[in-house]
Structures are given as C-alpha cells and as structure tokens.
mmCIF file of C-alpha atoms in Angstrom:
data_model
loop_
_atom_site.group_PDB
_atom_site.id
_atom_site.type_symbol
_atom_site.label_atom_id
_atom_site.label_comp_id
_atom_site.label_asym_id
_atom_site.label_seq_id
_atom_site.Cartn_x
_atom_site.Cartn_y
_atom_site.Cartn_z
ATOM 1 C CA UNK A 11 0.452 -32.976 -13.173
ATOM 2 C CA UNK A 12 2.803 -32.841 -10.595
ATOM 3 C CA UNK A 13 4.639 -29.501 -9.731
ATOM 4 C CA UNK A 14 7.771 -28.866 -11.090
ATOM 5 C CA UNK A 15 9.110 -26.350 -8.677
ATOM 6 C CA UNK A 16 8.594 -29.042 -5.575
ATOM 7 C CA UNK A 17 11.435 -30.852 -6.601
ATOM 8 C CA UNK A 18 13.761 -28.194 -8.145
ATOM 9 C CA UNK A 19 17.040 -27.173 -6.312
ATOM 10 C CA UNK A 20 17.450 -23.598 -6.614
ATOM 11 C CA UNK A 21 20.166 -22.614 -9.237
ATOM 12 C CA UNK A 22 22.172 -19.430 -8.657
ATOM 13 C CA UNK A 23 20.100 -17.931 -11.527
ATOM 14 C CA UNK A 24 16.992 -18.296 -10.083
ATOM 15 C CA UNK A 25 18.299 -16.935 -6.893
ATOM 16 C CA UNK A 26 19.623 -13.881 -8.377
ATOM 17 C CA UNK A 27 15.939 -13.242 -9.861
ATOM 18 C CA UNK A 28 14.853 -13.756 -6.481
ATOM 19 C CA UNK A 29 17.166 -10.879 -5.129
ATOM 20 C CA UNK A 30 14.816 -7.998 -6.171
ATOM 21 C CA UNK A 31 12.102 -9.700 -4.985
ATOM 22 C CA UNK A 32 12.956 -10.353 -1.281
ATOM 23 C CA UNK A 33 13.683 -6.529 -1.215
ATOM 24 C CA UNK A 34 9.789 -6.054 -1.398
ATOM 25 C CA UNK A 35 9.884 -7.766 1.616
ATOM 26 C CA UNK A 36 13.046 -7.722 3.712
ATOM 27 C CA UNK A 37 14.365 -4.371 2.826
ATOM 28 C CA UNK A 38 10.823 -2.614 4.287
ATOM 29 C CA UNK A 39 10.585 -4.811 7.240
ATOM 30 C CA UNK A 40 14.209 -3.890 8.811
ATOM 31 C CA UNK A 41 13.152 -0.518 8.348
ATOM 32 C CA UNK A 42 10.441 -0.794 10.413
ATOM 33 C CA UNK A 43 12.417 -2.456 13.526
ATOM 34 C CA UNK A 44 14.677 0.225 12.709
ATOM 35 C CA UNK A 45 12.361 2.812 13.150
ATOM 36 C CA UNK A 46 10.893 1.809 15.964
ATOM 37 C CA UNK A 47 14.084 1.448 17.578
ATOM 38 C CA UNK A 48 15.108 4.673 17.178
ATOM 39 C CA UNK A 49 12.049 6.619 17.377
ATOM 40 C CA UNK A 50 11.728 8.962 20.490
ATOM 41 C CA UNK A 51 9.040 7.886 22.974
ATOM 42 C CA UNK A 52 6.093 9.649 22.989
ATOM 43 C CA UNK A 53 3.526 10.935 25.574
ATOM 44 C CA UNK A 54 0.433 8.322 26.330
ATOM 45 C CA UNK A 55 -2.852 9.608 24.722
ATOM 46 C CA UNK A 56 -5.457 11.513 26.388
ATOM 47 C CA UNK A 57 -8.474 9.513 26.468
ATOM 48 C CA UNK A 58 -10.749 12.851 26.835
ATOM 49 C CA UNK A 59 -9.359 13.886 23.122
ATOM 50 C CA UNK A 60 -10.378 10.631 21.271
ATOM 51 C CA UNK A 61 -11.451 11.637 18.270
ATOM 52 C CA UNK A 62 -14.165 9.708 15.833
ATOM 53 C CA UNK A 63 -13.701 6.263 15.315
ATOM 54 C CA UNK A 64 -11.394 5.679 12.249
ATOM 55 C CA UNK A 65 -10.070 2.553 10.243
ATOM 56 C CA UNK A 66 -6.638 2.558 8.599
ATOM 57 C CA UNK A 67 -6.179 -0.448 6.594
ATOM 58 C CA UNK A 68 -2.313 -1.625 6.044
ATOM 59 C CA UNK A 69 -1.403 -3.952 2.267
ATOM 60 C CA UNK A 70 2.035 -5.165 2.468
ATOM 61 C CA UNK A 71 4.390 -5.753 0.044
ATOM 62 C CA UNK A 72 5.203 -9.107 -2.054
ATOM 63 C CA UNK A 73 6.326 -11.450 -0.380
ATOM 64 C CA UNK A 74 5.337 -10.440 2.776
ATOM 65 C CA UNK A 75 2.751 -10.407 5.806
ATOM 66 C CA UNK A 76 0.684 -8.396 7.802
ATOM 67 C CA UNK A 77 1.666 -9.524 11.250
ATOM 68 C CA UNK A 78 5.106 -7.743 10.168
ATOM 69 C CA UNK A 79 3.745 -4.799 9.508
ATOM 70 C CA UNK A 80 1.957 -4.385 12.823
ATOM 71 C CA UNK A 81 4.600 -1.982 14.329
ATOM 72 C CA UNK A 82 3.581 0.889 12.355
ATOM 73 C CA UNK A 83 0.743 1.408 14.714
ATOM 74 C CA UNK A 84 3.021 2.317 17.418
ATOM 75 C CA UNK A 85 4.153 5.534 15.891
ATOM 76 C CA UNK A 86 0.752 7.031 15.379
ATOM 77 C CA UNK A 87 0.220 8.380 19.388
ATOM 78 C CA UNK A 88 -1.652 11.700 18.169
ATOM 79 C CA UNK A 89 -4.949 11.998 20.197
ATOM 80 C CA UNK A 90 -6.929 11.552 16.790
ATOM 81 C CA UNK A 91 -5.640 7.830 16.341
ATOM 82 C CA UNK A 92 -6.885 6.654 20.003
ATOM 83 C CA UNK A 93 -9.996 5.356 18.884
ATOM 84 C CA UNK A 94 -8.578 3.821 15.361
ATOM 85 C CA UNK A 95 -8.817 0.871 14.110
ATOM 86 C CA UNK A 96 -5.986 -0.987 12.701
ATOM 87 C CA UNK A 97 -6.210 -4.262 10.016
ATOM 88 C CA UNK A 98 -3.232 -5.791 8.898
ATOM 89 C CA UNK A 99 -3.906 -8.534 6.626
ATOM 90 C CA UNK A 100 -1.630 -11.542 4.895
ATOM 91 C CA UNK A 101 -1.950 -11.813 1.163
ATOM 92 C CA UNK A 102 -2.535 -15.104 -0.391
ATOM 93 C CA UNK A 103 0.128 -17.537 -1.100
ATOM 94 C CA UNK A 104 -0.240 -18.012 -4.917
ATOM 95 C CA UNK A 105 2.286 -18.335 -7.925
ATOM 96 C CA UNK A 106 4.179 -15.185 -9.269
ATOM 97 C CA UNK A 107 5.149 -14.875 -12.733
ATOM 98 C CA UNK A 108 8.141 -12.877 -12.008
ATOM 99 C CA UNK A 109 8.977 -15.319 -9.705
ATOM 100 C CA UNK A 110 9.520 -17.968 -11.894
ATOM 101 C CA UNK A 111 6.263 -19.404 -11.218
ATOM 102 C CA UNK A 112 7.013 -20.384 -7.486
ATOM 103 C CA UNK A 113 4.164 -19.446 -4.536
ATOM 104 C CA UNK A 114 4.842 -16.721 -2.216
ATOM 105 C CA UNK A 115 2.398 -14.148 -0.578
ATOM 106 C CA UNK A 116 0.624 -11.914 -3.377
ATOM 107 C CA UNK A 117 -2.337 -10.094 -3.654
ATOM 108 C CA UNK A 118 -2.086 -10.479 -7.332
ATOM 109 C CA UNK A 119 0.181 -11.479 -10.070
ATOM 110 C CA UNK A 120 3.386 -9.791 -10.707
ATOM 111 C CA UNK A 121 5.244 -10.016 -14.654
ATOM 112 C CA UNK A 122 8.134 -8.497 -14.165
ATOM 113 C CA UNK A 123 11.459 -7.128 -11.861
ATOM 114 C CA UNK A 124 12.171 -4.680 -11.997
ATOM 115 C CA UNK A 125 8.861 -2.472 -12.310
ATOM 116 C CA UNK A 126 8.903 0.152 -14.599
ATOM 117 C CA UNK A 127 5.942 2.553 -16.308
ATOM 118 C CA UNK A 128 5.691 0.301 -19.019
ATOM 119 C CA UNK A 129 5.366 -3.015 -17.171
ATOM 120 C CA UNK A 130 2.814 -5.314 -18.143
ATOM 121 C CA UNK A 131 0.351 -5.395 -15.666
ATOM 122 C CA UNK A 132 -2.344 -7.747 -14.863
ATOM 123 C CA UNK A 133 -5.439 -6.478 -14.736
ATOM 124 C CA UNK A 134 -7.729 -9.823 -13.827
ATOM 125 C CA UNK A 135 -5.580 -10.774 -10.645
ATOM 126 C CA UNK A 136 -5.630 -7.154 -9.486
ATOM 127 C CA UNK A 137 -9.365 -6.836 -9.618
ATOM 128 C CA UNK A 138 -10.150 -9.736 -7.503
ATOM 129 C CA UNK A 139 -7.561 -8.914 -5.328
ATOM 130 C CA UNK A 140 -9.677 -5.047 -5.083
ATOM 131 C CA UNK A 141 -13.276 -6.929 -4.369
ATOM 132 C CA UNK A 142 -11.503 -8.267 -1.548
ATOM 133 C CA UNK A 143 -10.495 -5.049 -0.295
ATOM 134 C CA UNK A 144 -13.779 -3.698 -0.485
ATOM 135 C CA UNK A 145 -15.511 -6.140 1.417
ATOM 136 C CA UNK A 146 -13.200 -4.942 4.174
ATOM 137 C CA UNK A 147 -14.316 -1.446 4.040
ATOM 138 C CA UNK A 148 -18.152 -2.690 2.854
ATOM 139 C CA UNK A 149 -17.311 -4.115 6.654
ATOM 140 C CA UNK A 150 -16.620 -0.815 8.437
ATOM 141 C CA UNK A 151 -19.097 1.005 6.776
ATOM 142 C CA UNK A 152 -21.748 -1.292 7.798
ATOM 143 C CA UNK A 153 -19.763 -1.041 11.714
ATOM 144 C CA UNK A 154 -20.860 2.545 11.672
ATOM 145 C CA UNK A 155 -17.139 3.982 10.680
ATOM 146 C CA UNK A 156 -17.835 7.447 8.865
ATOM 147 C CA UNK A 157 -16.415 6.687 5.026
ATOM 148 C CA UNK A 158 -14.240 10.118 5.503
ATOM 149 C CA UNK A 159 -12.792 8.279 8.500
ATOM 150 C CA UNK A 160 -11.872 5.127 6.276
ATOM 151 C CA UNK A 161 -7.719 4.765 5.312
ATOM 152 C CA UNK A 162 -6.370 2.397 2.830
ATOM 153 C CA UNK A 163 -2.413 2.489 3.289
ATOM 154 C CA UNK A 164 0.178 0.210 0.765
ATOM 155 C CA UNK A 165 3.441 -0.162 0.153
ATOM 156 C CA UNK A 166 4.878 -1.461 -3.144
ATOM 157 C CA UNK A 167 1.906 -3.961 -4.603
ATOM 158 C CA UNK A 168 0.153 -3.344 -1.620
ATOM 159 C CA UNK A 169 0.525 0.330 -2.959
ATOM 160 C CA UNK A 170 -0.361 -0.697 -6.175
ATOM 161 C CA UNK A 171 -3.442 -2.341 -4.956
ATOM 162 C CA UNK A 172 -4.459 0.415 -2.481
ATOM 163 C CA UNK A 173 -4.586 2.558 -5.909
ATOM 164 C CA UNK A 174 -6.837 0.448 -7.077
ATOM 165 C CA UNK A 175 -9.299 -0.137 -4.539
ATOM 166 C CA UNK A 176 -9.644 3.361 -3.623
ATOM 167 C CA UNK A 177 -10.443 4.480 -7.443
ATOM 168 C CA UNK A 178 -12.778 1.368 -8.024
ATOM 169 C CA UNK A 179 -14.409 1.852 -4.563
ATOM 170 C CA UNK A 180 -17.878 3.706 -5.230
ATOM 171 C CA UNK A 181 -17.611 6.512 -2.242
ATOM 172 C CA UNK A 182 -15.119 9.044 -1.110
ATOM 173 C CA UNK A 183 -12.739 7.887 0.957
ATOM 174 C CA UNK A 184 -10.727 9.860 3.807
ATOM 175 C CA UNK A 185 -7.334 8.820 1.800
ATOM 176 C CA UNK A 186 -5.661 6.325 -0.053
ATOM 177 C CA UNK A 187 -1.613 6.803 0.748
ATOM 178 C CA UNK A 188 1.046 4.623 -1.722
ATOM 179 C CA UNK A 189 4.714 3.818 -1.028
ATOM 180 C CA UNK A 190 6.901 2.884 -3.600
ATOM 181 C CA UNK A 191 3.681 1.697 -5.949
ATOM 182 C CA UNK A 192 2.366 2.196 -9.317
ATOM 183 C CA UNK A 193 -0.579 2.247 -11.360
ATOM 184 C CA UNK A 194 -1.700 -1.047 -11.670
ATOM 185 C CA UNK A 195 -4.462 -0.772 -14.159
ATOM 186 C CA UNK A 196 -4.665 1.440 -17.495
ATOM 187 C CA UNK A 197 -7.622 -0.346 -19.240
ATOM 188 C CA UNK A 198 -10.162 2.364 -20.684
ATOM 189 C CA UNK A 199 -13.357 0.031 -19.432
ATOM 190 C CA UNK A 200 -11.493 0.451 -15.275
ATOM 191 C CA UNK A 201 -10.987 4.309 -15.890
ATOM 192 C CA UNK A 202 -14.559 4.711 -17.072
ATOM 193 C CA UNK A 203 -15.924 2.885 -13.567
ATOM 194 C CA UNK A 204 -13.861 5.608 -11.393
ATOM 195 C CA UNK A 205 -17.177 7.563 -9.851
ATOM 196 C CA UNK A 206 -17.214 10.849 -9.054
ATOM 197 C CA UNK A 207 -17.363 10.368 -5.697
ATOM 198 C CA UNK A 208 -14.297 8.231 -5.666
ATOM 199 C CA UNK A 209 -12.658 11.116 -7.551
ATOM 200 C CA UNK A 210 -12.841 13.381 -4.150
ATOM 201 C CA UNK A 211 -10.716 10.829 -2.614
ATOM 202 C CA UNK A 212 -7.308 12.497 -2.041
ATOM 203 C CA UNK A 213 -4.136 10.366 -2.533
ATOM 204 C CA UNK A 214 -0.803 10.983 -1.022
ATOM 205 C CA UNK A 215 2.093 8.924 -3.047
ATOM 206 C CA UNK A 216 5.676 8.806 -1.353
ATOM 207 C CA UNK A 217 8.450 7.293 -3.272
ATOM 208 C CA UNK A 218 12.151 6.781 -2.745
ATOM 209 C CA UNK A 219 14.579 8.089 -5.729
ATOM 210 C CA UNK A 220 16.654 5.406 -5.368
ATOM 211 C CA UNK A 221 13.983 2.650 -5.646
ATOM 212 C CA UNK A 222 15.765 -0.177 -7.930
ATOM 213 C CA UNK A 223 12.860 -2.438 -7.827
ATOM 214 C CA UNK A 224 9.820 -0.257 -8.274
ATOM 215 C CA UNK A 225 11.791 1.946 -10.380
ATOM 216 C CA UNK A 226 11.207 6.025 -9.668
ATOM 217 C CA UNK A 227 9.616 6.604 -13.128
ATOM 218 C CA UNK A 228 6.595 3.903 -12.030
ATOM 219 C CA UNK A 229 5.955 6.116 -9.191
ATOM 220 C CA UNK A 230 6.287 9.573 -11.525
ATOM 221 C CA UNK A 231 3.699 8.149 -13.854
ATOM 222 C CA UNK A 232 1.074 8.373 -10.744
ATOM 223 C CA UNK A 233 0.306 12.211 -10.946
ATOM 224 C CA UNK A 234 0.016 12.680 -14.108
ATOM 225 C CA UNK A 235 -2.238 9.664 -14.347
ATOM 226 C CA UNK A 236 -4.356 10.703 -11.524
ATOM 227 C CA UNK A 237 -4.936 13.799 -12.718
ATOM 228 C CA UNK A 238 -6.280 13.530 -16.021
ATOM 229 C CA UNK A 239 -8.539 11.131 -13.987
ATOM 230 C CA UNK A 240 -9.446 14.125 -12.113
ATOM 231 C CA UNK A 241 -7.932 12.480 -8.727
ATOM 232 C CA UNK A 242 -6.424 14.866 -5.962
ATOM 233 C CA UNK A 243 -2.434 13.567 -5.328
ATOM 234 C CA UNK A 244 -0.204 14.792 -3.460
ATOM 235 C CA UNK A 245 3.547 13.449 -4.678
ATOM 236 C CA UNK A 246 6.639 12.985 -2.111
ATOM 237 C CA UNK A 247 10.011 12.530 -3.568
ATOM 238 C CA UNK A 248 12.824 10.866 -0.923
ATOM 239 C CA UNK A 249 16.337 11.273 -2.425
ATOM 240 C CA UNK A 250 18.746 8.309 -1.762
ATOM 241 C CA UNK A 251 15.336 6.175 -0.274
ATOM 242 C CA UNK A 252 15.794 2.882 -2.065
ATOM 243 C CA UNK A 253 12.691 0.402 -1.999
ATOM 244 C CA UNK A 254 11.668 0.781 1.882
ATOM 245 C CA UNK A 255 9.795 3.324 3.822
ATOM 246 C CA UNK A 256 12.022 5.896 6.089
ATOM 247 C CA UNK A 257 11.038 7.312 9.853
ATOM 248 C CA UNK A 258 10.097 10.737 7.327
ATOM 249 C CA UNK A 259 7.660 9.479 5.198
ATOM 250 C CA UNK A 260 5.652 7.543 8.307
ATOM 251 C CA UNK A 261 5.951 11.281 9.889
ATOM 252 C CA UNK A 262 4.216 12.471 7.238
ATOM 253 C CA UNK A 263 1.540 9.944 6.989
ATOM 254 C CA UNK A 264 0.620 10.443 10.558
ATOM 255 C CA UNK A 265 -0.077 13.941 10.117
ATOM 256 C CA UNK A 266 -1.620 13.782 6.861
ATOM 257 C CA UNK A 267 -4.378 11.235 8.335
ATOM 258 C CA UNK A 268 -4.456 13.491 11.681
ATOM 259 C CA UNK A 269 -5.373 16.984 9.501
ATOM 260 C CA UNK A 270 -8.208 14.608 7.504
ATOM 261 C CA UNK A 271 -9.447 13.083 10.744
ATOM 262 C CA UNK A 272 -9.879 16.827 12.227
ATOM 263 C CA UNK A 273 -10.954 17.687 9.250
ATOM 264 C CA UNK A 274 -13.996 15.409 9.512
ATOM 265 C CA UNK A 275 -14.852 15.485 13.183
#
C-alpha cells in the first residue's frame, strides 16, 4: 500500500504539530553554536596528565543527528578528558506517532507533544532502541575501557533513552547524565530487571523550568522514581531554560564526569 504521507502537502495544522517537535532539534542545536561561540578559550591539555581511557557516549534529541552534536567535545579541555573517547551516533529514520506518522530520526516511538508525567510511553520501541545502546558499551568493555570510565549522556529522548540503558545495563556505570528527559518505562517486569549493580550507577538529571515540550513535571517525576528504585540522582533545576541545554549545565557536566574520572583512576 502506497504511503500516504509521500504525496501529502503539508497543511498549516500539521505544521503547527510539527512546531514542538523541531524544538527537540533546532532549539538545542543553536545553543550549541552559541556556546561555542561564546565560550572563553581554554589552555591546550597536558599530555603528561592524561588520565585513564574513558568513553562518553552522546543520544540526541528527535529529530536530530549526531554529527550536530559533535561540538560538545570541544568544551571538555580538563586533563582527565585527553584520552576520552567520544561517539556520537544518528538515530534511525522511522515513523513517529506524534508526528503524524511521518519519518524523521528516532530512537524510538514518540505518542505525544507535549510530554508530560503521564504520557503514554512505548515501552517495545524503547527497548530495542536500549539493546542497541548496549552493544555500544558491550563494545568498550570488550576494548579494555574500565566500566567506571563508561558515560552515557542524552538530551530529551536521547535522555529518555540514556535512562533506560543505564538502568537495564547489567554493571555499574561511571554515570548516566539526562537533559530535558523523562522516564521512559514504568512497567513492573523492566523495574524488576534493574540489578544491583546497575543501581550504583549515579545519575545526574538537568532540566530547564521553562521546558514547553518536555514539560518540567516529566523531568520532576525522575527523582522520586529513581529513588524508590534505589538509584543515586542528582536533580538540576535551570529557571527560564526552555527545551535546550545552556553554557551552565555543560559546565556542570564536565566537572561532574572529571570528579568520577579522578575518582576512578
């Protein structure tokens, strides 16, 4: 049967339910030009203070790519990131529910826009979406990269999904950090397959007050959540921060990796 949405001329009510969703996209990657624009130079690493060899793994948002992401990099110039390892990936191009349907970059199915703590969430995408991510870090690990030294980073569903993967994954972690996500999964059977190890995984979760398309209140209902799980999480709040990431909250990320990486060394 042949695709409807091949032939179909966008209609200013479909493109107003596209609005929210390019903000996953656009809104966080002029911030990161911007950013990087602005940010003060900083002084070239000493190659005598390399620290262990680290892996930071980066899931963008819908709609968008890795490639665009890549930037972020460029801000972490502490000794203890000159021998990490960066990975950047694309998500698949598949359909979107709350995209009417059409294909765009997603790592797994989306209902609704705006997301809210009660959103309807879908549980089947997201898990093969998370085997996926594992096999990345199943990668590293078998590389010889220290699992302490291993850092999945996400914002929005890539925040959702870095949730995910590092509470499915079956060892602890160095840190799982989410921007502007949610809790993806709330089925009794996923809880139940969080190990204790994974449990020892500390989480940092940033997320802007302002956020109109991952609403505040989805990002609020990750504490709580994590810690009747028994999950460490550390919870930033960023008044007037609508659904991007600021210069602050990549500041903080930087040295919240750096104290873990010492930490481990």
């Amino acid at each position: 049967m042949e695709d409807p949405t091949r032939k179909m001329k966008p209609s200013s009510t479909l493109l107003f339910a596209l609005k929210p969703i390019a903000l996953l996209a656009v809104s966080f990657s002029i911030t990161v030009f911007t950013i990087l624009f602005y940010s003060p130079s900083q002084s070239t690493v000493d190659s005598k203070l390399m620290a262990s060899r680290s892996f930071i793994l980066w899931l963008h948002g819908l709609g968008d790519s890795g490639p665009v992401n890549e930037p972020i990099k460029t801000l972490f110039t502490s000794p203890q990131f000159a021998n990490t390892r960066w990975s950047f990936p694309s998500a698949p191009s598949q359909r979107v529910t709350c995209n009417h349907g059409a294909v765009m970059p997603s790592w797994f199915d989306i209902h609704e826009i705006p997301i809210t703590s009660n959103s309807p969430l879908d549980e089947s995408s997201l898990l093969k979406a998370v085997r996926n991510v594992h096999s990345v870090i199943d990668k590293e690990l078998a590389g010889g990269i220290d699992p302490k030294n291993v850092f999945i980073c996400g914002f929005s569903q890539g925040g959702a999904l870095t949730l995910a993967s590092v509470l499915l994954y079956p060892k602890t972690l160095g840190g799982g950090a989410v921007f502007s996500g949610w809790v993806p999964f709330n089925s009794t059977s996923l809880i139940d397959q969080i190990t204790t190890e994974a449990k020892r995984t500390p989480i940092l979760w940033s997320h802007g007050i302002a956020d109109g398309t991952v609403l505040f209140e989805a990002g609020q209902a990750g504490p709580p959540f994590l810690q009747r799980v028994g999950v460490n999480c550390e919870f930033k709040a960023y008044p007037g921060l609508a659904h991007s990431i600021n210069n602050q909250e990549l500041q903080h990320l930087e040295s919240w990796i750096k104290s873990r990486l010492e930490s481990s060394s």
